[in-house]
Amino acid sequence: AQKARFPHLRDYAAWSVDPRDRDRVREALRGQLVASQRAANGAVLAATGVQTAGVLDDLYPGATKAQLGPVFHDGRPTLAVWAPTAQSVSLDLDGKSVRMHRDAGTGVWSVTGPASWKGKSYRYVVKVWAPGVRRLVTNKVTDPYSVALTADSGRSLVVDLEDRSLAPAGWSVLRKPKAVALRDAQIQELHIRDFSVEDRTARHPGTYLAFTDKDSDGSRHLRALARSGTSYVHLLPAFDIATIPEKRADQAGPDCDLASYPADSDKQQECVAKSAARDAYNWGYDPYHYTVPEGSYATDPDGTARTVQFRKMVQALNEDGLRVVMDVVYNHTAASGQADTSVLDRIVPGYYQRLLADGSVANSTCCANTAPENAMMGKLVVDSIVTWAKEYKVDGFRFDLMGHHPKANILAVRKALDALTPEKDGVDGKKIILYGEGWNFGEVADDARFVQATQKNMAGTHIATFSDRARDAVRGGGPFDSDPGVQGFASGLYTDPNASAANGTKEEQKARLLHYQDLIKVGLSGNLAGYRFTDTDGKEVTGAEVDYNGAPAGYAAAPGDALAYVDAHDNESLFDALTYKLPKDTAASDRARMQVLAMATAALSQGPALSQAGTDLLRSKSLDRNSFDSGDWFNAIHWNCADGNGFGRGLPPAADNASKWDYAKPLLSTVKVGCPQITGASAAYQDLLKIRTTEKAFSLATTGQVQE
């Protein structure tokens, strides 16, 4: 049974605890735990620490039903935290120590206070054995189930999200735009700060409230897209982020005249890099507190203004005809162990993070991986999502690196959302859409630890995964090519060759283009595994029989299982990818036409499609392939074509792009597009949206209908 539950350990010996020692286990888990091997004379032959997540799940199954964080009953708050291995937990409430009670059956510590606690700040004081530092520590730590925070996440706040003072006018009767089925969703992926920080017509630049500025260029553009058929705005992470100073006074910025440098200069990136760690910009894939809105996007990060203003943003987007998707990042934390921004691991050390065989924290996701396969991390994911859905009326969720979650965890999210009703909860959970990155890699790859939420495993669940198949065929090559000039269907492969030797001979180019066309046909079908067609070799094949880098191209069971896209925040924007791949003397009008052709392959696919906001305006990040910390200079969207499209703002930051600078330099000073191309491409994209959303042939429900 143990080997089945922990398949990655199946080659190790399995051990059991002597039944006579059963009652000692709970107490042993509250201190240092060492397994040793001894000789008959008692001499120690070997010793090791013990990973305890499995036994904690076995001992405290009732904890999964506990209400954690601040919960109000008749105006009185109860604060509860799961800390089964702690020797003591007390509440630091506004600087005063308050005793907490431990429930032996669940490992939850709690205390109920008077109504006067409302609005007060608090932390938990947790005395616990920390294996990472091999000593007993006393941690003063915020609540993992925080719903409100002081600035820079210093302390949690005793807040009731159902308090009427936190609801904008009209919140309780908010009318949503008509729900759109996942298979028909047309999504704009948007970073909150990018949206408005350089929009001179916005009254609240860089904040949640910018979406309430109805006369701004950005809001007008989103409304035009909504009228054409865009149904969702997908917001990059907007929960509490560990890497942005929340107070304006603490935020640094470039101290250079960035606009004064040439288009191909390395000075802009050098100047931006100097302040990057202290500026107001980050994509936000650095979770600190999962269920509190990020403070830097609020006009005041201290307290509940962020709650109210996040709700106003959702309300404004809904009024503009757009439903709202949140990008959520439960697969990793910003830090682990005893680090300042580590929360979970300082309360139950070694439980919430996924550990490797040597006891170190896995970091295949770029940061400290979490372990949603453990019951209480899985519960945190479900509880947090339900809070965003109920209390903030979020209409959909996009899971970052969803393949690092168990499929069972994502299905548990779906089940919990489906149980929300307008009568009981104020929202219709069945209308909330879910999709994510189903990539298969790292220590969990190929279902090594559990059945993952990957592309092939999520087929048939009505939860979509991003499809890289047609994306690569349309753009050409892959995101990590050393030569960015590898061409594809929409970037001139064979039909309009560039000078890159990486494209191969004329014959090789033709063969690759024909194969790319098969991948695009599979993509247009909705990535269906069972879709039958004649491939470019003249053979009758199914989508699953078309090769994609050694894997089946078609993996979907029905339209809606796969999400089509040709660009997103990751890797170069579509305009920048085409700039690298099209012949360098391609006319501006043809660049715009190629952009529209590429966008059409996603917009006209069966199933949902996503486009990075601004792509219809030929948005560029000056060839930056990883702009997560590149500041406003490289990231801001320019809604007014007179301000350009962001191209030629200097060589992209060296950290992720220096190896491409030799390719980038000659392009940055020569490639130009203007208002005719920018407005023309946007008009064409809006036409594509109208076709996609009004012609029933693009909205088929079953594989059989698509085949027909």
XYZ file of C-alpha atoms in Angstrom:
708
model
C 0.000 0.000 0.000
C 2.849 2.387 0.817
C 4.575 1.682 -2.503
C 1.340 2.312 -4.399
C 0.811 5.595 -2.571
C 4.398 6.792 -3.074
C 5.371 5.293 -6.458
C 8.592 7.336 -6.679
C 9.838 5.459 -3.582
C 8.822 1.980 -4.726
C 12.427 0.769 -5.105
C 13.177 1.502 -1.444
C 12.454 -0.815 1.478
C 9.078 -0.243 3.138
C 8.939 -0.098 6.946
C 6.200 -0.082 9.550
C 5.908 1.297 13.075
C 5.686 -1.292 15.865
C 2.030 -1.245 17.037
C 3.283 -0.844 20.622
C 4.773 2.529 19.624
C 1.690 3.859 17.864
C 0.771 6.297 20.627
C 4.286 7.775 20.601
C 4.068 8.868 16.975
C 2.101 12.096 17.454
C 4.486 13.297 20.151
C 7.559 12.242 18.183
C 6.386 14.340 15.228
C 6.592 17.463 17.403
C 10.364 17.238 17.707
C 13.377 16.023 15.748
C 12.668 12.691 14.105
C 15.577 10.440 13.099
C 15.523 6.905 11.745
C 18.617 4.945 12.644
C 20.029 1.527 11.868
C 21.948 -0.111 14.681
C 24.149 -3.139 15.144
C 23.239 -5.790 17.698
C 25.488 -4.042 20.226
C 23.624 -0.734 19.726
C 26.266 0.978 17.585
C 24.706 3.335 15.017
C 25.408 2.157 11.453
C 23.312 4.735 9.596
C 20.896 7.571 10.372
C 18.578 9.789 8.369
C 15.926 12.446 8.772
C 12.339 11.491 8.041
C 9.900 13.040 5.552
C 6.630 13.283 7.453
C 3.937 14.501 5.031
C 2.465 11.020 4.540
C 2.165 10.240 8.238
C 0.660 13.677 8.978
C -2.039 13.005 6.370
C -2.684 9.595 7.961
C -2.861 10.933 11.519
C -4.942 14.074 10.910
C -7.457 13.285 8.138
C -10.104 15.429 9.857
C -8.020 18.561 9.242
C -9.216 18.634 5.628
C -12.690 19.581 6.908
C -11.434 22.377 9.199
C -12.245 26.052 8.572
C -8.919 27.882 8.620
C -7.952 31.545 8.707
C -10.332 34.193 10.058
C -13.954 32.950 10.168
C -16.813 35.056 11.589
C -19.903 33.740 13.393
C -22.414 36.310 14.657
C -19.786 39.028 14.417
C -17.182 37.125 16.472
C -13.969 35.995 14.736
C -12.292 32.623 15.151
C -8.678 32.385 13.988
C -7.451 28.897 13.130
C -4.183 27.502 11.772
C -3.098 23.932 11.041
C 0.186 23.283 12.853
C 0.219 19.613 13.952
C 3.984 19.451 14.544
C 4.208 22.685 16.566
C 5.097 22.443 20.265
C 3.134 25.625 20.893
C 1.188 28.244 18.903
C -0.001 31.577 20.278
C -1.670 34.552 18.676
C 0.202 37.854 18.494
C -2.781 40.226 18.246
C -1.799 43.880 17.891
C 1.350 43.127 19.904
C -0.447 41.226 22.710
C -0.053 37.472 23.198
C -3.253 35.384 23.208
C -3.358 31.652 24.046
C -4.603 29.249 21.361
C -6.173 25.821 21.838
C -4.899 22.717 20.026
C -7.382 20.150 18.731
C -5.636 16.801 19.185
C -7.741 15.159 16.485
C -6.983 17.632 13.689
C -3.742 19.373 14.715
C -5.552 22.733 14.295
C -4.838 25.540 16.792
C -7.643 28.089 17.224
C -8.998 30.907 19.343
C -12.300 32.812 19.270
C -12.311 36.483 20.160
C -14.788 39.304 20.661
C -16.184 41.468 17.846
C -13.650 44.144 18.840
C -10.875 42.055 17.231
C -12.244 43.039 13.824
C -9.685 45.066 11.866
C -6.812 44.224 14.221
C -3.486 42.933 12.917
C -2.152 39.519 13.906
C 0.514 36.888 13.430
C 0.956 33.379 14.766
C 3.913 32.620 17.053
C 4.854 29.042 16.210
C 7.441 27.025 18.172
C 8.404 24.109 15.953
C 11.283 21.813 14.983
C 12.680 22.972 11.611
C 14.575 20.156 9.855
C 16.157 22.597 7.380
C 18.142 24.306 10.145
C 18.121 21.313 12.540
C 16.892 23.232 15.545
C 13.803 24.336 17.406
C 12.649 27.734 16.121
C 10.024 30.248 17.181
C 8.547 31.833 14.067
C 6.343 34.905 14.009
C 4.437 34.281 10.818
C 1.406 35.601 8.938
C -1.658 33.452 8.311
C -1.454 31.220 5.205
C -5.240 31.737 4.997
C -4.956 35.538 5.274
C -7.747 37.489 3.578
C -6.245 40.941 4.253
C -2.782 42.298 5.073
C -0.886 45.366 6.146
C 1.501 46.906 3.587
C 4.288 44.624 2.389
C 2.515 41.663 4.020
C 3.930 42.487 7.452
C 0.870 41.278 9.354
C -2.464 39.604 8.644
C -5.707 41.438 9.434
C -8.867 40.135 11.126
C -11.274 40.899 8.282
C -14.649 39.530 7.208
C -14.863 39.602 3.392
C -18.652 39.629 3.691
C -18.554 42.972 5.519
C -20.800 45.332 3.528
C -18.321 48.196 3.870
C -15.956 46.267 1.553
C -18.527 45.925 -1.250
C -18.608 48.565 -4.013
C -22.022 50.031 -4.845
C -23.981 47.493 -6.890
C -21.688 44.575 -5.967
C -24.417 42.356 -4.530
C -26.538 42.724 -7.674
C -23.676 42.656 -10.195
C -24.921 41.369 -13.547
C -22.365 39.237 -15.345
C -21.964 39.235 -19.129
C -23.615 36.176 -20.620
C -21.581 33.093 -19.748
C -19.532 31.664 -22.602
C -18.742 27.951 -22.656
C -15.055 27.124 -22.328
C -14.954 25.726 -25.860
C -16.032 29.158 -27.188
C -13.919 31.359 -24.914
C -11.906 34.099 -26.641
C -9.393 35.318 -24.083
C -7.139 38.363 -23.759
C -4.162 37.724 -21.447
C -3.357 40.967 -19.617
C -0.982 42.221 -16.910
C -2.688 44.756 -14.621
C 0.186 47.254 -14.683
C 0.923 46.859 -18.421
C -2.689 47.789 -19.135
C -2.532 51.386 -17.983
C 0.853 52.484 -16.649
C 1.768 54.353 -19.858
C -1.791 55.225 -20.893
C -1.923 59.020 -20.624
C -5.730 58.875 -20.761
C -5.976 56.709 -17.609
C -6.752 58.495 -14.344
C -5.450 55.645 -12.169
C -2.404 54.323 -14.080
C -0.939 50.994 -12.976
C -3.761 50.123 -10.571
C -6.941 48.062 -10.251
C -8.934 51.287 -10.571
C -7.572 51.926 -14.084
C -10.239 49.484 -15.289
C -12.886 51.884 -13.952
C -11.515 54.696 -16.165
C -14.134 54.211 -18.850
C -12.797 56.915 -21.183
C -9.192 55.696 -21.247
C -7.722 54.354 -24.478
C -7.186 50.952 -22.850
C -10.775 50.612 -21.647
C -12.117 51.733 -25.006
C -9.997 49.109 -26.766
C -11.147 46.319 -24.437
C -14.774 47.297 -25.081
C -14.168 47.189 -28.841
C -12.726 43.687 -28.469
C -15.703 42.659 -26.321
C -18.119 43.892 -28.984
C -16.208 41.845 -31.577
C -16.305 38.623 -29.574
C -13.641 38.635 -26.838
C -15.318 37.085 -23.805
C -12.662 36.943 -21.074
C -9.782 39.022 -19.756
C -7.155 36.778 -18.160
C -5.196 38.718 -15.515
C -1.624 37.723 -14.779
C -1.156 36.928 -11.064
C -2.941 39.443 -8.853
C -2.664 37.699 -5.475
C -0.140 38.998 -2.925
C 3.289 38.980 -4.624
C 6.581 38.611 -2.725
C 8.793 40.595 -5.108
C 7.164 44.043 -5.415
C 7.567 46.804 -2.788
C 3.955 47.801 -2.141
C 4.443 51.385 -0.948
C 5.024 53.917 -3.725
C 7.726 55.614 -1.660
C 9.761 52.388 -1.575
C 9.597 51.742 -5.329
C 12.638 52.627 -7.395
C 12.706 53.352 -11.122
C 15.273 53.832 -13.881
C 17.235 57.060 -13.347
C 18.141 57.513 -17.030
C 16.493 59.270 -19.950
C 15.562 55.973 -21.597
C 13.980 57.635 -24.639
C 17.225 59.405 -25.492
C 19.131 56.250 -26.429
C 19.190 54.676 -29.918
C 16.813 51.831 -30.791
C 19.650 49.261 -30.733
C 21.439 50.550 -27.610
C 22.298 48.390 -24.600
C 21.882 51.393 -22.263
C 18.103 51.055 -21.720
C 18.323 47.479 -20.454
C 21.356 48.295 -18.313
C 19.496 51.152 -16.632
C 16.265 49.138 -16.165
C 18.215 46.214 -14.679
C 19.762 48.410 -11.968
C 16.376 49.130 -10.383
C 14.542 45.931 -11.428
C 14.642 44.302 -7.992
C 13.179 47.410 -6.323
C 10.775 48.711 -8.964
C 6.976 48.338 -9.102
C 7.135 45.687 -11.825
C 6.977 41.914 -11.816
C 4.783 39.422 -13.654
C 3.880 38.121 -10.199
C 4.626 34.390 -10.327
C 6.034 34.753 -6.793
C 3.164 33.870 -4.437
C 3.334 35.208 -0.891
C -0.286 34.974 0.334
C -2.548 33.116 -2.068
C -5.908 34.623 -1.119
C -5.216 38.365 -0.755
C -5.075 40.814 -3.698
C -1.621 42.293 -4.408
C -1.117 45.610 -2.610
C 1.009 47.436 -5.182
C -1.968 47.617 -7.573
C -4.091 49.400 -4.933
C -3.969 53.140 -4.278
C -3.251 52.236 -0.628
C -1.605 48.869 0.118
C -2.338 49.038 3.846
C -5.546 47.245 4.788
C -8.705 46.581 2.813
C -8.512 49.157 -0.024
C -7.053 46.381 -2.178
C -10.128 44.213 -1.504
C -12.543 46.950 -2.527
C -10.511 48.021 -5.567
C -10.043 44.470 -6.865
C -13.821 44.084 -6.712
C -14.273 47.389 -8.551
C -11.951 46.078 -11.292
C -14.001 42.881 -11.705
C -17.194 44.936 -11.703
C -15.849 47.363 -14.341
C -14.671 44.577 -16.653
C -18.009 42.786 -16.286
C -19.820 46.038 -17.133
C -17.626 46.302 -20.245
C -18.900 42.901 -21.398
C -15.878 40.883 -20.246
C -15.653 38.060 -17.748
C -12.498 37.796 -15.605
C -9.967 34.954 -15.351
C -7.269 34.903 -12.651
C -3.844 33.397 -13.260
C -3.087 31.317 -10.146
C 0.252 29.862 -9.052
C -0.235 27.138 -6.455
C 2.608 24.957 -7.801
C 5.347 26.867 -5.994
C 6.016 29.435 -3.302
C 8.379 32.403 -3.560
C 10.563 30.878 -0.838
C 10.742 27.978 1.617
C 12.460 27.065 4.883
C 13.206 29.953 7.225
C 13.246 32.646 4.506
C 11.424 35.910 5.295
C 8.758 35.385 2.610
C 8.236 31.708 3.466
C 4.871 31.269 5.202
C 3.756 27.645 4.855
C 7.150 26.071 5.573
C 7.637 28.118 8.749
C 4.390 26.757 10.201
C 4.587 23.062 9.221
C 8.227 22.598 8.121
C 8.725 19.974 5.439
C 5.009 19.450 4.738
C 3.749 21.930 2.143
C 6.836 21.808 -0.114
C 7.640 18.836 -2.359
C 10.825 17.160 -1.160
C 13.459 15.227 -3.073
C 15.070 12.057 -1.727
C 17.748 13.997 0.177
C 15.148 16.155 1.926
C 15.816 19.256 -0.162
C 12.917 21.174 -1.722
C 12.291 20.425 -5.406
C 12.567 23.551 -7.573
C 11.792 22.313 -11.084
C 9.158 25.063 -11.452
C 11.884 27.753 -10.997
C 11.112 28.217 -7.302
C 10.302 26.150 -4.205
C 7.758 23.592 -5.422
C 4.653 22.932 -3.342
C 3.136 19.478 -2.872
C -0.600 19.637 -3.672
C -0.542 15.823 -3.529
C -0.405 16.286 0.268
C -3.908 16.646 1.682
C -3.586 20.066 3.320
C -1.796 21.709 0.382
C -4.494 20.276 -1.877
C -7.102 21.721 0.512
C -5.409 25.139 0.421
C -5.693 25.166 -3.387
C -9.420 24.339 -3.291
C -10.236 26.702 -0.402
C -8.356 29.607 -1.974
C -10.008 29.189 -5.391
C -13.463 29.007 -3.800
C -12.758 32.260 -1.906
C -11.765 34.078 -5.121
C -14.877 32.737 -6.855
C -17.333 33.598 -4.063
C -15.896 36.762 -2.554
C -14.396 38.364 -5.686
C -16.750 36.903 -8.341
C -13.871 35.708 -10.514
C -15.176 33.901 -13.613
C -12.302 31.576 -14.403
C -8.885 30.334 -13.321
C -5.725 29.590 -15.278
C -3.350 27.233 -13.464
C 0.340 27.956 -13.826
C 2.267 24.698 -14.444
C -0.880 22.657 -13.870
C 1.028 19.459 -14.749
C 2.753 19.761 -11.353
C -0.662 19.295 -9.690
C -2.342 15.911 -9.322
C -5.260 15.542 -11.717
C -7.338 14.674 -8.627
C -6.554 18.089 -7.089
C -7.720 20.005 -10.174
C -10.851 17.843 -10.381
C -11.488 18.625 -6.683
C -11.354 22.347 -7.594
C -13.881 21.716 -10.380
C -16.183 19.834 -7.998
C -16.003 22.577 -5.347
C -16.788 25.277 -7.919
C -19.670 23.260 -9.364
C -21.259 23.256 -5.904
C -21.495 27.094 -5.808
C -24.968 28.406 -6.625
C -26.347 31.933 -7.152
C -28.926 31.416 -4.384
C -26.455 30.159 -1.759
C -23.166 31.773 -2.804
C -24.045 34.633 -5.144
C -22.232 32.992 -8.084
C -22.915 30.152 -10.499
C -19.861 27.938 -10.063
C -20.732 25.710 -13.012
C -20.155 28.698 -15.336
C -16.582 29.240 -14.067
C -13.990 28.062 -16.592
C -10.690 26.299 -15.826
C -7.580 25.858 -17.953
C -3.858 25.582 -17.393
C -0.398 24.597 -18.504
C -0.349 20.823 -18.841
C 3.405 20.556 -19.370
C 5.053 17.298 -18.315
C 8.501 17.718 -16.716
C 10.456 17.709 -13.468
C 10.371 15.268 -10.574
C 6.681 14.507 -11.237
C 7.091 13.799 -14.991
C 5.319 10.818 -16.553
C 3.085 10.393 -13.485
C 6.128 9.519 -11.327
C 4.458 10.589 -8.063
C 0.750 10.759 -8.990
C -1.500 11.032 -12.049
C -0.677 14.559 -13.206
C -2.922 17.260 -14.654
C -1.076 17.114 -17.998
C -2.313 17.569 -21.569
C -3.050 13.896 -22.208
C -4.438 13.205 -18.720
C -6.872 16.150 -18.716
C -8.576 15.176 -21.996
C -12.295 14.717 -21.438
C -12.412 16.666 -18.142
C -13.770 19.969 -19.580
C -10.594 21.599 -18.193
C -8.434 22.877 -21.055
C -4.667 22.730 -21.494
C -2.546 25.054 -23.603
C -1.578 23.422 -26.895
C 1.978 24.048 -28.084
C 1.459 21.969 -31.268
C 0.049 24.553 -33.673
C 1.827 27.380 -31.824
C 5.240 26.036 -32.845
C 4.081 25.222 -36.371
C 2.732 28.743 -36.896
C 5.734 30.562 -35.442
C 8.436 28.072 -36.464
C 10.922 26.086 -34.389
C 10.531 26.187 -30.628
C 10.814 28.792 -27.870
C 14.347 27.752 -26.888
C 16.101 27.667 -30.280
C 19.646 29.070 -30.175
C 18.958 30.676 -33.576
C 15.643 32.581 -33.375
C 15.390 32.645 -37.192
C 13.834 29.164 -37.558
C 10.747 29.834 -39.708
C 7.224 28.424 -39.671
C 3.893 28.591 -41.492
C 3.215 32.280 -40.702
C 6.828 33.435 -40.776
C 7.815 32.543 -44.339
C 9.185 28.995 -44.140
C 9.969 27.786 -47.705
C 7.700 30.408 -49.322
C 9.685 33.466 -48.159
C 13.037 32.171 -46.852
C 15.304 34.253 -44.646
C 19.095 33.987 -44.430
C 19.217 31.579 -41.460
C 21.112 28.345 -42.099
C 19.062 26.730 -39.315
C 16.148 26.361 -41.761
C 18.033 23.768 -43.831
C 17.881 23.117 -47.570
C 14.954 24.033 -49.822
C 13.789 20.398 -49.733
C 14.050 20.226 -45.933
C 12.116 23.472 -45.636
C 9.324 22.182 -47.851
C 9.066 18.917 -45.918
C 8.946 20.766 -42.598
C 6.331 23.211 -43.854
C 4.111 20.353 -45.020
C 4.436 18.694 -41.611
C 3.669 22.014 -39.915
C 0.512 22.221 -42.027
C -0.573 18.849 -40.623
C 0.016 20.158 -37.090
C -2.068 23.245 -37.906
C -4.908 21.086 -39.277
C -4.870 19.146 -35.996
C -4.895 22.478 -34.145
C -7.828 23.813 -36.167
C -9.767 20.647 -35.296
C -9.372 21.474 -31.584
C -6.341 19.177 -31.201
C -8.623 16.162 -31.373
C -6.909 12.794 -31.013
C -9.588 11.058 -33.089
C -9.997 13.583 -35.929
C -9.313 11.802 -39.277
C -7.854 13.529 -42.325
C -5.478 12.984 -45.213
C -2.001 14.154 -44.246
C 0.537 15.757 -46.585
C 1.982 12.325 -47.439
C -1.454 11.340 -48.751
C -2.097 8.954 -45.851
C -5.337 8.733 -43.848
C -4.351 9.570 -40.256
C -5.880 10.627 -36.951
C -4.714 13.628 -34.954
C -3.039 11.276 -32.486
C -0.993 9.726 -35.331
C 0.581 13.050 -36.340
C 3.975 13.447 -34.674
C 4.866 16.397 -32.440
C 8.446 16.030 -31.203
C 7.888 12.334 -30.517
C 4.444 12.796 -28.918
C 0.956 12.624 -30.456
C -0.095 15.993 -31.879
C -3.774 15.333 -31.186
C -4.580 14.607 -27.532
C -8.039 16.121 -26.983
C -11.205 14.057 -26.509
C -13.554 16.923 -27.427
C -13.398 20.572 -28.528
C -12.510 22.572 -25.419
C -9.848 20.205 -24.103
C -7.081 22.179 -25.842
C -6.547 25.928 -25.800
C -5.126 27.504 -28.959
C -2.625 30.381 -28.844
C 0.307 31.749 -30.805
C 1.712 34.025 -28.108
C 1.423 34.726 -24.399
C 3.491 36.509 -21.753
C 6.157 33.774 -21.973
C 8.744 33.891 -24.772
C 8.824 36.571 -27.473
C 5.594 38.349 -28.356
C 4.238 37.328 -31.763
C 5.495 40.522 -33.423
C 8.977 39.985 -31.989
C 9.067 36.312 -33.003
C 8.073 37.269 -36.553
C 10.714 40.024 -36.554
C 13.397 37.427 -35.888
C 11.989 35.020 -38.493
C 10.747 37.076 -41.459
C 13.320 38.216 -44.030
C 14.769 41.447 -42.612
C 13.608 43.568 -45.564
C 9.940 42.440 -45.248
C 7.643 45.450 -45.791
C 5.722 46.833 -42.806
C 2.383 45.992 -44.443
C 3.457 42.358 -44.930
C 4.611 42.102 -41.298
C 1.112 43.139 -40.237
C -0.498 40.662 -42.639
C 1.693 37.798 -41.341
C 0.682 38.770 -37.789
C -3.000 38.521 -38.764
C -2.425 35.180 -40.495
C -0.795 33.828 -37.317
C -3.599 35.144 -35.089
C -6.182 33.599 -37.414
C -4.874 30.064 -36.813
C -5.745 30.378 -33.108
C -8.895 32.500 -33.387
C -10.467 30.164 -35.970
C -9.661 26.896 -34.177
C -12.309 24.764 -32.551
C -12.103 25.264 -28.783
C -10.940 28.253 -26.748
C -8.239 30.659 -27.940
C -5.984 33.062 -26.069
C -4.130 36.120 -27.323
C -1.685 38.275 -25.400
C -3.219 41.733 -24.899
C -1.855 44.156 -27.497
C -0.930 41.453 -30.007
C -3.670 42.760 -32.302
C -1.812 46.124 -32.097
C 1.481 44.445 -33.137
C 2.698 44.694 -29.529
C 6.446 44.355 -29.071
C 8.672 44.057 -26.018
C 11.726 45.071 -28.060
C 12.580 41.369 -28.595
C 12.605 40.515 -24.842
C 11.874 36.800 -24.483
C 11.377 36.831 -20.687
C 10.127 40.228 -19.560
C 9.004 39.142 -16.060
C 11.246 41.736 -14.386
C 11.972 44.111 -17.286
C 9.923 47.005 -15.943
C 7.377 49.262 -17.603
C 9.807 50.381 -20.310
C 9.778 47.002 -22.067
C 6.331 45.768 -20.961
C 3.779 48.581 -21.093
C 1.054 48.340 -23.746
C 0.745 51.340 -26.080
C -2.934 51.679 -26.947
C -2.378 54.788 -29.098
C -0.584 53.877 -32.326
C 1.106 57.302 -32.331
C 3.209 55.996 -29.422
C 4.459 53.066 -31.519
C 4.166 49.403 -30.634
C 7.055 49.080 -28.152
C 9.616 47.957 -30.733
C 13.063 49.602 -30.780
C 13.152 50.493 -27.093
C 16.695 49.147 -26.895
C 18.372 45.756 -26.747
C 16.373 43.455 -24.456
C 17.758 42.722 -20.957
C 21.026 40.830 -21.027
C 20.123 38.218 -18.409
C 17.798 36.310 -20.756
C 18.611 37.771 -24.164
C 22.349 38.496 -24.488
C 22.869 35.344 -26.564
C 20.414 36.785 -29.143
C 21.832 40.321 -29.234
C 23.781 39.688 -32.446
C 20.482 38.783 -34.142
C 18.566 41.621 -32.449
C 20.872 44.589 -33.032
C 20.480 44.969 -36.814
C 16.698 44.487 -36.575
C 16.010 47.050 -33.833
C 17.340 49.913 -35.904
C 15.697 48.949 -39.210
C 12.285 47.304 -38.663
C 9.452 49.854 -38.526
C 5.655 49.749 -38.391
C 3.249 52.675 -38.009
C -0.383 53.552 -37.446
C -1.684 52.103 -40.755
C -0.245 48.674 -39.917
C -1.200 48.783 -36.210
C -4.811 49.885 -36.731
C -5.193 47.615 -39.769
C -4.042 44.519 -37.884
C -6.383 45.300 -34.995
C -9.353 45.786 -37.317
C -8.555 42.481 -39.032
C -8.325 40.675 -35.667
C -11.707 42.070 -34.656
C -13.112 40.735 -37.937
C -11.671 37.308 -37.077
C -13.369 37.454 -33.669
C -16.702 38.336 -35.286
C -16.400 35.416 -37.700
C -15.368 33.018 -34.902
C -18.202 34.005 -32.578
C -21.067 34.356 -35.061
C -20.493 31.407 -37.418
C -21.712 28.189 -35.798
C -19.219 26.090 -37.768
C -16.460 27.374 -35.455
C -18.322 26.313 -32.322
C -18.849 22.568 -32.521
C -19.437 20.518 -29.379
C -18.266 17.027 -30.291
C -15.539 15.221 -32.200
C -18.246 13.768 -34.449
C -19.516 17.219 -35.414
C -15.971 18.427 -36.173
C -15.325 15.316 -38.267
C -18.534 15.901 -40.196
